[in-house]
Coordinates of C-alpha atoms and ligand atoms in Angstrom, one line a residue:
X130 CA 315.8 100.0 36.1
X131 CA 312.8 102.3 36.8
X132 CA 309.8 100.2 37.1
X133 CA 306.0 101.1 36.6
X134 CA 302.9 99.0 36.9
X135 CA 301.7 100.0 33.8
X136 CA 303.5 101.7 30.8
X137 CA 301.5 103.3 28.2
X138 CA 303.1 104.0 24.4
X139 CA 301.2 107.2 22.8
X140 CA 300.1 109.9 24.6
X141 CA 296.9 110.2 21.7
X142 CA 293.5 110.4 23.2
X143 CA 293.9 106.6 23.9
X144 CA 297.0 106.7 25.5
X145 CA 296.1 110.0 28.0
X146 CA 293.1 109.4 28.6
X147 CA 294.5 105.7 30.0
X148 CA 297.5 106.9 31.8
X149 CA 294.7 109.7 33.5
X150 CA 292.4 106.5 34.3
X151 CA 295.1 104.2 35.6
X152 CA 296.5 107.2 37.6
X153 CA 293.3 108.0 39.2
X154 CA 292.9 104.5 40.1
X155 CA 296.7 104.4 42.1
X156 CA 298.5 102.8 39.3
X157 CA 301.9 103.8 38.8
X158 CA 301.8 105.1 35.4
X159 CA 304.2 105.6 32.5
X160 CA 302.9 107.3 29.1
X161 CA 305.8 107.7 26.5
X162 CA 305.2 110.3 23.4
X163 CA 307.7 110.7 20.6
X164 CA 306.2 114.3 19.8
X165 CA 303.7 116.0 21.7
X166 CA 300.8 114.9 23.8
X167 CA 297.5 114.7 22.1
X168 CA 297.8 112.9 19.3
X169 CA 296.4 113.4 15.8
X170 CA 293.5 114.4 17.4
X171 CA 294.7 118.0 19.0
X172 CA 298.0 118.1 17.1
X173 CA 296.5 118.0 14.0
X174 CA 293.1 116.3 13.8
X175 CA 290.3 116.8 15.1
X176 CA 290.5 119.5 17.3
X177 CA 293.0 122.2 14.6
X178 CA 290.3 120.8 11.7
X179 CA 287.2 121.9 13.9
X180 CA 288.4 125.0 14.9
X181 CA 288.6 126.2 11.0
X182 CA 285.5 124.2 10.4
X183 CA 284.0 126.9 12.8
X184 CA 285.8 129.5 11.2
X185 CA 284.6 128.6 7.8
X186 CA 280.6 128.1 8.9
X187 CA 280.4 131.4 10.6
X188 CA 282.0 133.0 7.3
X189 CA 279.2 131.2 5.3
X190 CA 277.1 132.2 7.7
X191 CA 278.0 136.1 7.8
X192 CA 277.5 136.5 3.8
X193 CA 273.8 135.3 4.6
X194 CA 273.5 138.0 7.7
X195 CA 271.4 140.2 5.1
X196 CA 268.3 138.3 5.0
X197 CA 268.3 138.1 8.8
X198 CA 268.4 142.1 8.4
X199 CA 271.8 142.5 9.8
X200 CA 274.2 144.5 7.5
X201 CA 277.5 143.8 8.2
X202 CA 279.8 145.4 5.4
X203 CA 283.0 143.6 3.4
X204 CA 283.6 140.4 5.3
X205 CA 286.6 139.5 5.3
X206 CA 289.4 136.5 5.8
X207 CA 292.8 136.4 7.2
X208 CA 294.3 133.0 7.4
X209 CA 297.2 134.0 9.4
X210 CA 295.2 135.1 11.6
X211 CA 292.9 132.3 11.6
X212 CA 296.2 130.1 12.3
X213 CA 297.5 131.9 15.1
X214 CA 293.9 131.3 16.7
X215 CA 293.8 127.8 16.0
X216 CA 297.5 127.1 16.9
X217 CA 296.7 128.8 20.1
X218 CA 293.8 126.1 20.8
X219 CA 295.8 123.5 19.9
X220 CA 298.5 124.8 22.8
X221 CA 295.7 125.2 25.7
X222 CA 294.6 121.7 25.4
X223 CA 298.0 120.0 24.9
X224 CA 299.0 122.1 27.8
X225 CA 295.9 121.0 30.0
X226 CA 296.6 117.2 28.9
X227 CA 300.1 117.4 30.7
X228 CA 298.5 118.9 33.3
X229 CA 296.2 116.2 33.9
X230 CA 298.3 113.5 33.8
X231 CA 300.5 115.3 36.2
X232 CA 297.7 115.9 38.5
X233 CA 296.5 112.1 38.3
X234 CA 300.2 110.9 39.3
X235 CA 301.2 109.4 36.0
X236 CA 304.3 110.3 34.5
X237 CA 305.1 111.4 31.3
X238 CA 308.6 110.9 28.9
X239 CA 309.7 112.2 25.8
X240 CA 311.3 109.3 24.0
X241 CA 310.2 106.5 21.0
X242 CA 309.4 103.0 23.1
X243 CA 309.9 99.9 21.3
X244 CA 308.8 96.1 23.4
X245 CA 311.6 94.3 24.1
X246 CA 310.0 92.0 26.1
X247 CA 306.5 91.0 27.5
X248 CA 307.0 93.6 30.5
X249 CA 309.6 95.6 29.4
X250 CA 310.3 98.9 26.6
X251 CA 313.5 100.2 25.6
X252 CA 312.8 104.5 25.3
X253 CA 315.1 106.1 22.8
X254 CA 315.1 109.7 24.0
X255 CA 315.9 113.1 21.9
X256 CA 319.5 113.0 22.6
X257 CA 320.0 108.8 21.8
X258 CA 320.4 107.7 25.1
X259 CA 318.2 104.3 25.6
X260 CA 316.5 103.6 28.7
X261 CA 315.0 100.1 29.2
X262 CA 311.4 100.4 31.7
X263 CA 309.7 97.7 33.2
X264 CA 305.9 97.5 34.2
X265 CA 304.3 94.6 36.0
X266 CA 301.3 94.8 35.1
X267 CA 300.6 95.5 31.3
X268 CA 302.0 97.4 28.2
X269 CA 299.8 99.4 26.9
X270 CA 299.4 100.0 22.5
X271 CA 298.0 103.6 22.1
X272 CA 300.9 104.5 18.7
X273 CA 297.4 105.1 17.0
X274 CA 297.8 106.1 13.0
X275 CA 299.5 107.7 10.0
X276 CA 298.2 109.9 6.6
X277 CA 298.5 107.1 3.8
X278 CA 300.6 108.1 0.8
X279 CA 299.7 107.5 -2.8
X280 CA 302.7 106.7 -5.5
X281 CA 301.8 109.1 -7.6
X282 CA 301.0 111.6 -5.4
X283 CA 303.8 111.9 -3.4
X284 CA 303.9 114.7 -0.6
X285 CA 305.7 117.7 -1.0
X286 CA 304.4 119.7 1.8
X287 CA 303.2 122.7 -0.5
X288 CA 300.9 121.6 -3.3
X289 CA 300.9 117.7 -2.7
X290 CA 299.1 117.5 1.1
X291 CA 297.7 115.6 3.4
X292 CA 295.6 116.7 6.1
X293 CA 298.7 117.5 8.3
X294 CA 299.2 120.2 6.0
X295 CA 296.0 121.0 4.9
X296 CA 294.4 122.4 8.6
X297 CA 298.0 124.3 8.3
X298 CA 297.6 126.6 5.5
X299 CA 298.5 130.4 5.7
X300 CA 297.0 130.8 2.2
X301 CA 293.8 129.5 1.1
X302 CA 294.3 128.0 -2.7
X303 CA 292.2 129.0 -6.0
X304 CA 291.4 125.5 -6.8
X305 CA 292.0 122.7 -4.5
X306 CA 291.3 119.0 -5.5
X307 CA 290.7 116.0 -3.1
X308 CA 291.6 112.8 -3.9
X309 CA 289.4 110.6 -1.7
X310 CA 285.6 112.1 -1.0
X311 CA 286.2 110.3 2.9
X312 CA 285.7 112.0 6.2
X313 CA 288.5 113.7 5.8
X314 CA 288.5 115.0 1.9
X315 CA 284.9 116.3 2.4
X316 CA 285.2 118.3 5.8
X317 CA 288.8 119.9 4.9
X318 CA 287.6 120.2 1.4
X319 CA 284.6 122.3 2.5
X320 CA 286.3 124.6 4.7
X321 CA 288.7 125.9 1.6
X322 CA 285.6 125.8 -0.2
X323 CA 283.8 128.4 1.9
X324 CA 287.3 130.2 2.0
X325 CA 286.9 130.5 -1.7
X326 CA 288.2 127.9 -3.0
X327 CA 287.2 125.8 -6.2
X328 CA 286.7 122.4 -5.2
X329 CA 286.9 118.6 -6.9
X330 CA 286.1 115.4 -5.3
X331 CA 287.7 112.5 -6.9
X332 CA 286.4 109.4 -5.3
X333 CA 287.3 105.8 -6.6
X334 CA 284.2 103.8 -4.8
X335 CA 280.3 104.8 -6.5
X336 CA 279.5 106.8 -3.3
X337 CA 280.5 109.6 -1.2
X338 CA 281.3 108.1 2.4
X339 CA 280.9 104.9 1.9
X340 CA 279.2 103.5 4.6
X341 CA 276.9 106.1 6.0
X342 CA 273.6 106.8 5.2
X343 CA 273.2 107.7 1.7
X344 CA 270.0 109.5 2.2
X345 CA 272.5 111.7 4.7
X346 CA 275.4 111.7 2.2
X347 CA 273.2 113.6 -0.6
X348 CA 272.5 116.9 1.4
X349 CA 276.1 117.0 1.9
X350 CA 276.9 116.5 -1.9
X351 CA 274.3 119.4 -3.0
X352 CA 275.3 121.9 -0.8
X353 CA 279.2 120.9 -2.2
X354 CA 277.7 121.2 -6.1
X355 CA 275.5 124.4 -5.2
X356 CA 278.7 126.0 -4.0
X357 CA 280.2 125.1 -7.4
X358 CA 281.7 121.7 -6.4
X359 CA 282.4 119.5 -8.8
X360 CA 281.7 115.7 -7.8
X361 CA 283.7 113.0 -9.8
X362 CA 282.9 109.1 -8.5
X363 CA 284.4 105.4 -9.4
X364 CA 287.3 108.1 -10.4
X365 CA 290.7 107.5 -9.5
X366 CA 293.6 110.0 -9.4
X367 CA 296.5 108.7 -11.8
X368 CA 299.2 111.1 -11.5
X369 CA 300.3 114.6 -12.1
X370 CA 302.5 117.2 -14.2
X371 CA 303.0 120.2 -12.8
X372 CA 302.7 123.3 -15.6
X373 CA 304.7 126.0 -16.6
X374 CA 302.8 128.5 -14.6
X375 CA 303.0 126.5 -11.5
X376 CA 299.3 125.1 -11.5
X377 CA 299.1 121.0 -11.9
X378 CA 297.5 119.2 -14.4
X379 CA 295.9 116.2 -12.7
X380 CA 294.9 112.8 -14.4
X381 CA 292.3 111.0 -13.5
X382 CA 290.5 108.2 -14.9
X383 CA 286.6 108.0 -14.6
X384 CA 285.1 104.6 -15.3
X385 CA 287.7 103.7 -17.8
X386 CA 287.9 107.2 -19.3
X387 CA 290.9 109.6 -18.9
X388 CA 290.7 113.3 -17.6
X389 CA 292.3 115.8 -16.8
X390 CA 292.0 118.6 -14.0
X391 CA 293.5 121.8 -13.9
X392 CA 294.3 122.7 -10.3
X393 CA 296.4 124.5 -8.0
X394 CA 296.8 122.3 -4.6
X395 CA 295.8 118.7 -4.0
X396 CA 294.8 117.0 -0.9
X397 CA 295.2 113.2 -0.7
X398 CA 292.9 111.7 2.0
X399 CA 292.7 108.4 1.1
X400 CA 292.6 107.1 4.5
X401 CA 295.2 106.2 7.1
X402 CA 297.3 103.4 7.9
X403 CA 297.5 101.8 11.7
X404 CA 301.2 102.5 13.3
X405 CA 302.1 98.7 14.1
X406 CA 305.6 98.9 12.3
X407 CA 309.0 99.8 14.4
X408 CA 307.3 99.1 18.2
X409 CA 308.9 95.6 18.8
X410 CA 306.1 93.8 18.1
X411 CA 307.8 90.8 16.3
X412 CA 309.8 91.1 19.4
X413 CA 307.4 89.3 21.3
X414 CA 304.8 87.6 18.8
X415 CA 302.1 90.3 19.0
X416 CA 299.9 89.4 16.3
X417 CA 299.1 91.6 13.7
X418 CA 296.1 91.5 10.8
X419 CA 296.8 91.8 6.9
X420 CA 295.6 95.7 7.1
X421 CA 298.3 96.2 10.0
X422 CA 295.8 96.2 12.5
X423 CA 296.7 95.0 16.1
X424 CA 293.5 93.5 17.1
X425 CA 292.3 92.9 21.2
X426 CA 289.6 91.0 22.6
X427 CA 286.9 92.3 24.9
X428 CA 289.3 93.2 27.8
X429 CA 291.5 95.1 25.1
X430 CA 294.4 92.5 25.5
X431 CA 296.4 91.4 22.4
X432 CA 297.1 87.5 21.9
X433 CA 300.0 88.4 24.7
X434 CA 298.3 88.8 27.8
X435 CA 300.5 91.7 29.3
X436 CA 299.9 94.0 25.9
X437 CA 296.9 95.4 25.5
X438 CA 296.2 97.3 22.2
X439 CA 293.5 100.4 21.7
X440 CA 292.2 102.9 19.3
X441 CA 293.4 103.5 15.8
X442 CA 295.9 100.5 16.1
X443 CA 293.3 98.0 17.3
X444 CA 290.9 98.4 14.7
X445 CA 288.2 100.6 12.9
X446 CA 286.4 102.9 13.4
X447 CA 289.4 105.0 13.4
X448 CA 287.7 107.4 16.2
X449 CA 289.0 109.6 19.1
X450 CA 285.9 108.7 21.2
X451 CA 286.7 104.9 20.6
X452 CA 290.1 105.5 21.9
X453 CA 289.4 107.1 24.7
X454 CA 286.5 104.7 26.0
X455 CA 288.9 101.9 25.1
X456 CA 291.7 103.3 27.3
X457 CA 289.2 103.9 30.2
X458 CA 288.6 100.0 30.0
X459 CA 291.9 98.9 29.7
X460 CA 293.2 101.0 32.7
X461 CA 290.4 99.4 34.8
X462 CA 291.2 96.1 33.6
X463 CA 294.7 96.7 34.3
X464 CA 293.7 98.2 38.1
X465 CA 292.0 94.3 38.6
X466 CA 288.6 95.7 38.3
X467 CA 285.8 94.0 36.4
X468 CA 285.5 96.1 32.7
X469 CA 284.9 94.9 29.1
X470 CA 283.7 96.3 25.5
X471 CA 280.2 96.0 25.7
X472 CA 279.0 99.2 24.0
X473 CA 275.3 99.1 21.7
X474 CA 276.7 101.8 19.5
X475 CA 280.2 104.0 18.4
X476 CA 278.5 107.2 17.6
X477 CA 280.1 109.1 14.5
X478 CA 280.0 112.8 13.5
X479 CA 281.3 114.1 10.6
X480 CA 281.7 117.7 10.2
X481 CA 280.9 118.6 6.9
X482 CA 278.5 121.5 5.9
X483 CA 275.7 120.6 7.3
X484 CA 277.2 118.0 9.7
X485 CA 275.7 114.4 9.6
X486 CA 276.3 112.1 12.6
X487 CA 275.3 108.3 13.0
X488 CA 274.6 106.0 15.6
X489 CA 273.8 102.3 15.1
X490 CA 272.1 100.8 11.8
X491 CA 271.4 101.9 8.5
X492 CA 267.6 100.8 6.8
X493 CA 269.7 98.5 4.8
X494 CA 272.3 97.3 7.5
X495 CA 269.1 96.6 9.3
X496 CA 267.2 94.8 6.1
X497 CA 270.8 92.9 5.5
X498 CA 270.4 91.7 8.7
X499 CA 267.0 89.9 8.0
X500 CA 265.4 92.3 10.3
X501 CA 261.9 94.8 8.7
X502 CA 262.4 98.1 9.6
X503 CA 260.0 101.4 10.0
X504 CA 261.8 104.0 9.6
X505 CA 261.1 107.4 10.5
X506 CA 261.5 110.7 9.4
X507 CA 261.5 114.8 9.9
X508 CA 262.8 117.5 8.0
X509 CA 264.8 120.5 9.2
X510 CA 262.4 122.7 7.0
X511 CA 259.5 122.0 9.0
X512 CA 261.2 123.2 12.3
X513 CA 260.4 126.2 13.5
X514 CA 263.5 126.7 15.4
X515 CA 265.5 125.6 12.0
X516 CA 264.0 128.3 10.1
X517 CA 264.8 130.8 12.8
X518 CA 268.7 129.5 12.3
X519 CA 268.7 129.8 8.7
X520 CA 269.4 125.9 8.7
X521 CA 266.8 123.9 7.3
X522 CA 268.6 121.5 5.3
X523 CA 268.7 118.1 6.3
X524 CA 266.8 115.6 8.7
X525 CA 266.4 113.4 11.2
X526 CA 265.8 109.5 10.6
X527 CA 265.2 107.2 13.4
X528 CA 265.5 103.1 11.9
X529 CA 263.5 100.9 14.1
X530 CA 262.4 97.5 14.5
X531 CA 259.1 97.4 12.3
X532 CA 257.4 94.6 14.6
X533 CA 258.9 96.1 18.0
X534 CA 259.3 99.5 17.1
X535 CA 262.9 99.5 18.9
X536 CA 265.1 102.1 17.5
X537 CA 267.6 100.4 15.9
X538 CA 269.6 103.4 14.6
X539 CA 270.0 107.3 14.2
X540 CA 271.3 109.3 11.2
X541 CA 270.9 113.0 11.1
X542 CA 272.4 115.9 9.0
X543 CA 271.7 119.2 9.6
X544 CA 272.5 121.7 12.3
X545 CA 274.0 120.5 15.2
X546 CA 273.7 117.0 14.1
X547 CA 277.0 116.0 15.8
X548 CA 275.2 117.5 19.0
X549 CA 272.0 115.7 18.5
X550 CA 273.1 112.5 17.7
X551 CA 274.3 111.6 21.5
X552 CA 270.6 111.2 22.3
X553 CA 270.9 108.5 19.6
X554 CA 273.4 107.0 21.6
X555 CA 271.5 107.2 24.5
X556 CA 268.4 105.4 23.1
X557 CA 270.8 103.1 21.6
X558 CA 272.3 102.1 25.0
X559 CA 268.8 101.9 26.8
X560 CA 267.5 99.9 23.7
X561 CA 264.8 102.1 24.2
X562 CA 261.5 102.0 21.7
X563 CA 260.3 104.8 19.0
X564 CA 257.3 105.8 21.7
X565 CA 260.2 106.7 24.5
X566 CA 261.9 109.1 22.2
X567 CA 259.0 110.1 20.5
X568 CA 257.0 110.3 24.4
X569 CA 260.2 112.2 26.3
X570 CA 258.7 116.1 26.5
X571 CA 261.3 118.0 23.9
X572 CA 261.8 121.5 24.7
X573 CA 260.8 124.5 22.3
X574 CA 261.6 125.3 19.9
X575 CA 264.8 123.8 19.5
X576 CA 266.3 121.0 17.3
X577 CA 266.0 118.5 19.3
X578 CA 262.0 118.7 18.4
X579 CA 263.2 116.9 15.3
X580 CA 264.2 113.7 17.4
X581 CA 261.4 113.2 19.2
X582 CA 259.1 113.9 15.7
X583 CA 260.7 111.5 13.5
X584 CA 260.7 108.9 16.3
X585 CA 256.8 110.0 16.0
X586 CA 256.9 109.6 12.3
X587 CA 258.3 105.8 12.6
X588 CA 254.9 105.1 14.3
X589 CA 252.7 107.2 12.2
X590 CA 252.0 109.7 14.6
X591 CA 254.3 112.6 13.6
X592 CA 252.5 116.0 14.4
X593 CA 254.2 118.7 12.2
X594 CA 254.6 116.2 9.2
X595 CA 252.1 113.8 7.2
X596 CA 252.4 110.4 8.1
X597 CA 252.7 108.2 5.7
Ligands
NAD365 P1 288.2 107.5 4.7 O1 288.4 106.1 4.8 O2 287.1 108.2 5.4 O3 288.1 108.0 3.2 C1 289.0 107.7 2.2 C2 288.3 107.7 0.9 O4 289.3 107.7 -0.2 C3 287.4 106.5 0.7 O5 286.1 106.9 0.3 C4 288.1 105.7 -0.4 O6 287.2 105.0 -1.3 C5 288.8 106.8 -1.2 N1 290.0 106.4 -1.9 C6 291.0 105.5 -1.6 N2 291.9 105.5 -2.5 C7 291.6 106.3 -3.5 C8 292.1 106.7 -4.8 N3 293.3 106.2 -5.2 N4 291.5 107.6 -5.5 C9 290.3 108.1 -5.1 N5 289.7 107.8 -3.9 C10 290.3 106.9 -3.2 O7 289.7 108.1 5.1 P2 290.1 109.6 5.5 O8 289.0 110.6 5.1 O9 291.5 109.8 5.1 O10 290.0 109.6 7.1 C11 290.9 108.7 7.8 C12 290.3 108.3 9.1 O11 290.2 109.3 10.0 C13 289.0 107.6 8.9 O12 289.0 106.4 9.4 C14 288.1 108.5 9.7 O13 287.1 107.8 10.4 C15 289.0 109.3 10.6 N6 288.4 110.7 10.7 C16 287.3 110.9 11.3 C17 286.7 112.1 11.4 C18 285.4 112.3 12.1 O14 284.9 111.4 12.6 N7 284.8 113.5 12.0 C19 287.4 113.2 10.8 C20 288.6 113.0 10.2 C21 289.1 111.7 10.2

């Protein structure tokens, strides 16, 4: 039997980036993946849905060129094309992933694990040959998360979706209707938006990504509406019947009254679903929460001390960055050095049009929290270097402490907000104050100007802006 120190299951950006960590750190390293390395994230997520998010902003961008005094003729959009390039993306960095972990000394094998024990996985390869693996020193959880499926909706690859499908398509749709105005309904919706296509939002809750700051969520939802959007909330999606001429007539129901949409593809992004089923876990009395979850304490262990769980399948936020700094823990744990959780803040971008990206508290996560806040402000249209971008929609807020003045979070949308919003994270981590943002020299003109003024604002001392 062919025996490791430590096996990892998923080869997602938990998994590799562990088996890189715990191979750089001379563990003998195992990291078993039933498809291809990567995950969600570079298989289908966020990497393939960023790359036609690109795609899509610099077509938006090109039909503006005019007022910038640039002529630039019929523009045009091939989505084959725009696959091939993508696809071709998706191959380098899948490629350079098993490169890395080759590099680092950790091996990699095509197979589905399953615990059959504390210390040991049975791999069912391509072919159905089973080989059991040992490791004496910890089982790593990385199987991440899967696309949930509504009854009604079920998937049929071609006009039911999810977002597998949806950063797939050769042909952009007329109309395309979202069920679920999430992360993922909003930034896939707006790319086929700015391909053309007519967009609806059905959303069951009262808001738009629920959860962020609403403030943030709004300049999203306007630019949606102004592109001929249509925004429908505490709506839920009942069903469909597909028409004679193909098209499908969707029901929904909007605060108790019925409706029905006329549309020709619909993406259901309703969330997704931790993958804690099939892996042997009742094997060995892993516990698992109501939503599927397999939760781990500081040092990422499960209630069994040799299985450590990360990422998607621990617990929200359902993040690639979360995963990854997760793994990195775990394979120092697992190496016997001293490493735990202790992070201020999980940054989040979202990559709609204009992007918004978070870091720590809301006002009223703050105020819910008995704490008074200042908060700050500035506008992209009072930034010189916005203006010069064409990208003045949006702002930067910076919550702090009202007595201390320490920032107690960061929510920008605008250009480059999923840029920005690292020195957020940074401030966060270094629980610095308003007046060290707000004090730290900003070059310019650049966006970054926007930081430092509303940290300004949140002490009254803004210069391009009136202080309230
Ligand atoms: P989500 O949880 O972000 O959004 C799902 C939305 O669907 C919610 O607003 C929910 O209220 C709504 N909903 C649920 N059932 C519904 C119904 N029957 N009818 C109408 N609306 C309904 O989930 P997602 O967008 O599918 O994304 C999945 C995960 O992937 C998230 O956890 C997200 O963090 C992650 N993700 C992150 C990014 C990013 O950070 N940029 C990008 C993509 C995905």
């Amino acid at each position: 039997m062919k025996t490791y120190d430590a096996i990892v299951i998923g080869g997602g950006p938990g998994g590799y980036v562990c088996a890189i960590r715990l191979g750089q750190l001379k563990q003998k390293t195992l990291c078993i993946e039933k498809e291809e390395v990567g995950g969600v994230c570079l298989n289908w997520g966020c990497i393939p849905s960023k790359a036609l998010i690109a795609a899509a902003h610099t077509y938006e961008k090109m039909h503006s060129m005019g007022t910038m005094g640039i002529k630039v003729g019929s523009v045009e959009h091939d989505p084959n094309a725009m696959q091939d390039w993508k696809e071709g993306i998706v191959k380098r960095l899948t490629g350079g992933v098993r490169g890395l972990l080759k590099s680092n000394g950790a091996d990699l094998m095509a197979g589905t694990a399953k615990i059959v024990s504390p210390n040991r996985v049975e791999v069912t390869k391509a072919d159905g040959s089973v080989e059991t693996i040992e490791a004496t020193k910890g089982i790593v959880l990385a199987t991440g998360s899967s696309t949930i499926e509504i009854p009604s909706f079920k998937f049929d690859g071609k006009q039911i979706i999810g977002a597998k499908e949806a950063v797939s398509l050769r042909e952009v749709p007329k109309r395309m209707l979202v069920i679920g105005g999430g992360v993922i309904g909003l930034e896939l919706g707006m790319v086929y938006q700015a391909f053309g296509a007519e967009l609806v939002v059905v959303e069951a809750l009262p808001t738009l990504l629920t959860g962020v700051d609403q403030d943030c969520v709004k300049v999203v939802e306007r630019r949606i509406q102004k592109r001929g959007g249509k925004i429908y909330k505490n709506a839920k999606a009942m069903g469909y019947e597909k028409q004679a001429d193909g098209s499908l007539a969707v029901k929904i129901d909007i605060e108790g009254k019925p409706e029905t949409i006329v549309t020709d593809m619909v993406l259901v992004a309703v969330g997704m679903r931790p993958n804690s089923r099939g892996i042997g876990l009742e094997n060995v009395g892993v516990n698992v929460d109501k939503r599927g979850f397999v939760p781990a304490d500081e040092f990422g262990r499960t209630n069994v001390p040799s299985i450590y769980s990360i990422g998607d399948l621990s617990g929200p936020p359902m993040l690639a960055h979360k995963a990854s700094k997760e793994g990195e823990i775990i394979a120092e744990v697992i190496a016997g050095h001293k490493a735990a959780k202790d992070w201020a803040c999980i940054p989040g971008a979202i990559f709609t049009d204009p992007e918004i990206a978070t870091a720590g508290l809301t006002a009223e996560e703050a105020q819910a929290k008995g704490i008074e806040v200042t908060v700050g402000k500035f506008p992209f249209a009072a930034l010189g270097k916005a203006m010069a971008m064409m990208e003045t929609d949006g702002f930067v807020k910076v919550v702090t402490d009202k007595k201390t003045k320490q920032v107690l979070g960061v929510h920008i949308v605008g250009p480059e907000a999923s840029t920005m919003i690292s020195e957020g994270a940074l401030a966060l981590e270094m629980a610095a104050f308003a007046e060290d943002l707000a004090l730290t020299i900003h070059p310019h003109p650049t966006l970054g100007e926007a930081f430092m003024e509303a940290a300004a604002h949140a002490m009254g001392a803004a210069v391009h802006i009136v202080n309230r």
